[in-house]
Tab-separated table of C-alpha atoms in Angstrom:
chain	number	residue	atom	x	y	z
A	1	LEU	CA	131.528	-152.111	144.364
A	2	SER	CA	134.180	-154.303	143.203
A	3	LEU	CA	137.719	-154.087	144.528
A	4	TYR	CA	139.011	-155.303	141.206
A	5	SER	CA	138.331	-153.520	138.032
A	6	SER	CA	137.472	-155.886	135.278
A	7	PRO	CA	138.974	-154.975	131.862
A	8	THR	CA	136.739	-154.264	129.131
A	9	ARG	CA	136.262	-157.293	126.786
A	10	GLU	CA	136.064	-156.750	123.218
A	11	THR	CA	134.948	-160.087	121.679
A	12	LYS	CA	134.587	-160.540	118.050
A	13	TYR	CA	132.895	-163.621	116.517
A	14	VAL	CA	135.257	-165.359	114.163
A	15	GLU	CA	133.847	-168.027	111.937
A	16	THR	CA	135.827	-170.870	111.225
A	17	PRO	CA	136.376	-171.198	107.480
A	18	GLN	CA	134.701	-174.180	105.694
A	19	THR	CA	136.786	-176.905	104.594
A	20	GLN	CA	136.703	-178.124	100.971
A	21	LEU	CA	134.528	-181.202	102.048
A	22	GLU	CA	131.950	-179.028	103.812
A	23	GLU	CA	131.660	-176.762	100.728
A	24	GLY	CA	131.265	-179.875	98.489
A	25	VAL	CA	128.572	-181.419	100.772
A	26	SER	CA	126.742	-177.906	100.991
A	27	HIS	CA	126.720	-177.491	97.131
A	28	LEU	CA	125.600	-180.999	96.716
A	29	ARG	CA	122.617	-180.572	99.169
A	30	HIS	CA	121.606	-177.259	97.281
A	31	VAL	CA	121.867	-178.973	93.917
A	32	MET	CA	119.810	-182.014	95.163
A	33	GLU	CA	117.237	-180.073	97.071
A	34	PRO	CA	114.491	-180.008	94.238
A	35	TYR	CA	115.110	-183.753	93.690
A	36	THR	CA	114.689	-184.668	97.401
A	37	ALA	CA	111.607	-182.493	97.551
A	38	TRP	CA	110.060	-184.432	94.735
A	39	CYS	CA	111.048	-187.877	96.225
A	40	GLN	CA	109.288	-186.795	99.450
A	41	GLN	CA	106.195	-185.711	97.503
A	42	MET	CA	106.248	-189.033	95.663
A	43	LEU	CA	106.570	-190.897	99.121
A	44	ARG	CA	103.589	-189.044	100.449
A	45	LEU	CA	101.410	-189.753	97.467
A	46	THR	CA	102.616	-193.489	97.389
A	47	LEU	CA	101.568	-193.738	101.082
A	48	GLU	CA	98.132	-192.145	100.189
A	49	TRP	CA	97.608	-194.362	97.277
A	50	ARG	CA	98.691	-197.370	99.328
A	51	THR	CA	96.025	-196.589	102.050
A	52	SER	CA	93.367	-195.828	99.340
A	53	LEU	CA	94.183	-199.060	97.672
A	54	SER	CA	94.146	-201.149	100.825
A	55	SER	CA	90.648	-199.598	101.756
A	56	ALA	CA	89.331	-200.392	98.171
A	57	LEU	CA	90.700	-203.905	98.228
A	58	SER	CA	88.943	-204.422	101.712
A	59	SER	CA	85.668	-203.360	99.987
A	60	ASP	CA	83.024	-205.956	99.080
A	61	PHE	CA	83.469	-205.534	95.371
A	62	PHE	CA	86.956	-206.768	95.112
A	63	SER	CA	86.518	-209.512	97.661
A	64	GLU	CA	83.485	-210.845	95.786
A	65	GLY	CA	85.413	-210.735	92.654
A	66	TYR	CA	88.427	-212.521	94.072
A	67	GLU	CA	86.020	-215.123	95.400
A	68	PHE	CA	84.402	-215.448	92.137
A	69	LEU	CA	87.755	-216.200	90.480
A	70	GLN	CA	88.697	-218.590	93.134
A	71	ASN	CA	85.519	-220.703	92.647
A	72	PRO	CA	84.389	-219.974	89.115
A	73	PRO	CA	81.328	-221.431	87.442
A	74	ALA	CA	82.048	-224.535	85.257
A	75	GLY	CA	83.387	-223.514	81.833
A	76	PHE	CA	84.234	-219.964	82.902
A	77	TYR	CA	88.093	-219.939	81.928
A	78	PRO	CA	87.357	-221.562	78.522
A	79	ARG	CA	84.791	-219.074	77.655
A	80	LEU	CA	87.228	-216.188	78.680
A	81	GLY	CA	89.803	-217.640	76.758
A	82	VAL	CA	87.680	-217.793	73.584
A	83	ILE	CA	86.469	-214.218	74.112
A	84	GLY	CA	90.182	-213.040	74.611
A	85	PHE	CA	91.235	-214.986	71.590
A	86	ALA	CA	88.562	-213.124	69.538
A	87	GLY	CA	90.096	-209.883	70.767
A	88	ILE	CA	93.538	-211.085	69.637
A	89	VAL	CA	92.130	-212.057	66.233
A	90	GLY	CA	90.468	-208.582	65.891
A	91	LEU	CA	93.950	-206.959	66.613
A	92	PHE	CA	95.488	-209.017	64.030
A	93	LEU	CA	92.807	-208.306	61.391
A	94	ALA	CA	92.800	-204.573	62.116
A	95	ARG	CA	95.823	-203.437	60.223
A	96	GLY	CA	95.902	-199.986	59.016
A	97	SER	CA	93.846	-197.295	60.786
A	98	LYS	CA	93.538	-196.738	64.616
A	99	ILE	CA	89.730	-196.820	64.325
A	100	LYS	CA	90.058	-200.461	63.075
A	101	LYS	CA	92.155	-201.300	65.886
A	102	LEU	CA	89.463	-200.045	68.457
A	103	VAL	CA	86.500	-201.244	66.609
A	104	TYR	CA	87.550	-204.884	65.247
A	105	PRO	CA	88.845	-206.392	68.783
A	106	VAL	CA	85.900	-204.804	70.568
A	107	SER	CA	83.299	-206.057	68.016
A	108	LEU	CA	84.764	-209.499	67.916
A	109	MET	CA	84.886	-209.756	71.712
A	110	ALA	CA	81.298	-208.663	71.915
A	111	VAL	CA	80.336	-211.326	69.429
A	112	GLY	CA	82.202	-213.984	71.379
A	113	ALA	CA	80.614	-212.739	74.626
A	114	SER	CA	77.271	-212.804	73.175
A	115	MET	CA	77.513	-216.378	72.176
A	116	TYR	CA	78.294	-217.509	75.716
A	117	TYR	CA	76.003	-214.976	77.507
A	118	PRO	CA	73.036	-214.278	75.283
A	119	GLN	CA	70.715	-213.034	77.983
A	120	GLN	CA	73.142	-210.420	79.262
A	121	ALA	CA	73.882	-209.468	75.456
A	122	VAL	CA	70.243	-208.931	74.862
A	123	ALA	CA	69.831	-206.717	77.838
A	124	ILE	CA	73.021	-204.739	76.938
A	125	GLY	CA	71.632	-204.397	73.339
A	126	LYS	CA	68.320	-202.979	74.529
A	127	VAL	CA	70.094	-200.427	76.758
A	128	ALA	CA	72.540	-199.515	73.985
A	129	GLY	CA	69.799	-199.244	71.394
A	130	THR	CA	67.800	-196.928	73.642
A	131	GLN	CA	70.877	-194.807	74.164
A	132	LEU	CA	71.829	-194.760	70.509
A	133	TYR	CA	68.388	-193.763	69.718
A	134	ASP	CA	68.421	-190.962	72.132
A	135	TRP	CA	71.695	-189.715	70.836
A	136	SER	CA	70.452	-189.713	67.141
A	137	LEU	CA	67.417	-187.863	68.193
A	138	GLN	CA	69.403	-185.214	70.005
A	139	GLY	CA	71.729	-185.050	66.990
A	140	TYR	CA	68.801	-184.742	64.601
A	141	ILE	CA	67.172	-181.997	66.719
A	142	ALA	CA	70.453	-180.022	66.947
A	143	VAL	CA	70.885	-180.245	63.120
A	144	GLU	CA	67.327	-179.263	62.490
A	145	SER	CA	67.721	-176.230	64.776
A	146	LEU	CA	70.953	-175.122	62.917
A	147	TRP	CA	69.223	-175.664	59.567
A	148	LYS	CA	66.123	-173.604	60.668
A	149	ASP	CA	68.369	-170.726	62.087
A	150	ASN	CA	70.067	-170.169	58.717
């Protein structure tokens, strides 16, 4: 037992009022919260993209391509220039429709590439011809089945 009696304490929590600066900072944080979340998400995506890009660049495909461009075969860059110039001429000639803007440059570049690389052009032509034949046959069968159903 205590000799002295302790007075009963009635405590009350009193919150200090916020200053105008604290209120302004709080309001700014609430307003900027979606943007900071978006920035954090972009930072995460950038870091993921950077790691995947660094792993892709360390792969053999890119290293072989880099070595090829460092030590190209004789006449590679002039051939590349002619093929690229053919594409630019195709863009110049393809005034009007968007289909022309797609078809003309690609076809002129293909013609330019086939002049310099005829064996590869023949191989690609054979594969493309086979695919085109298969697609036309499938289209013919589909049209025929629709015709017979009606």
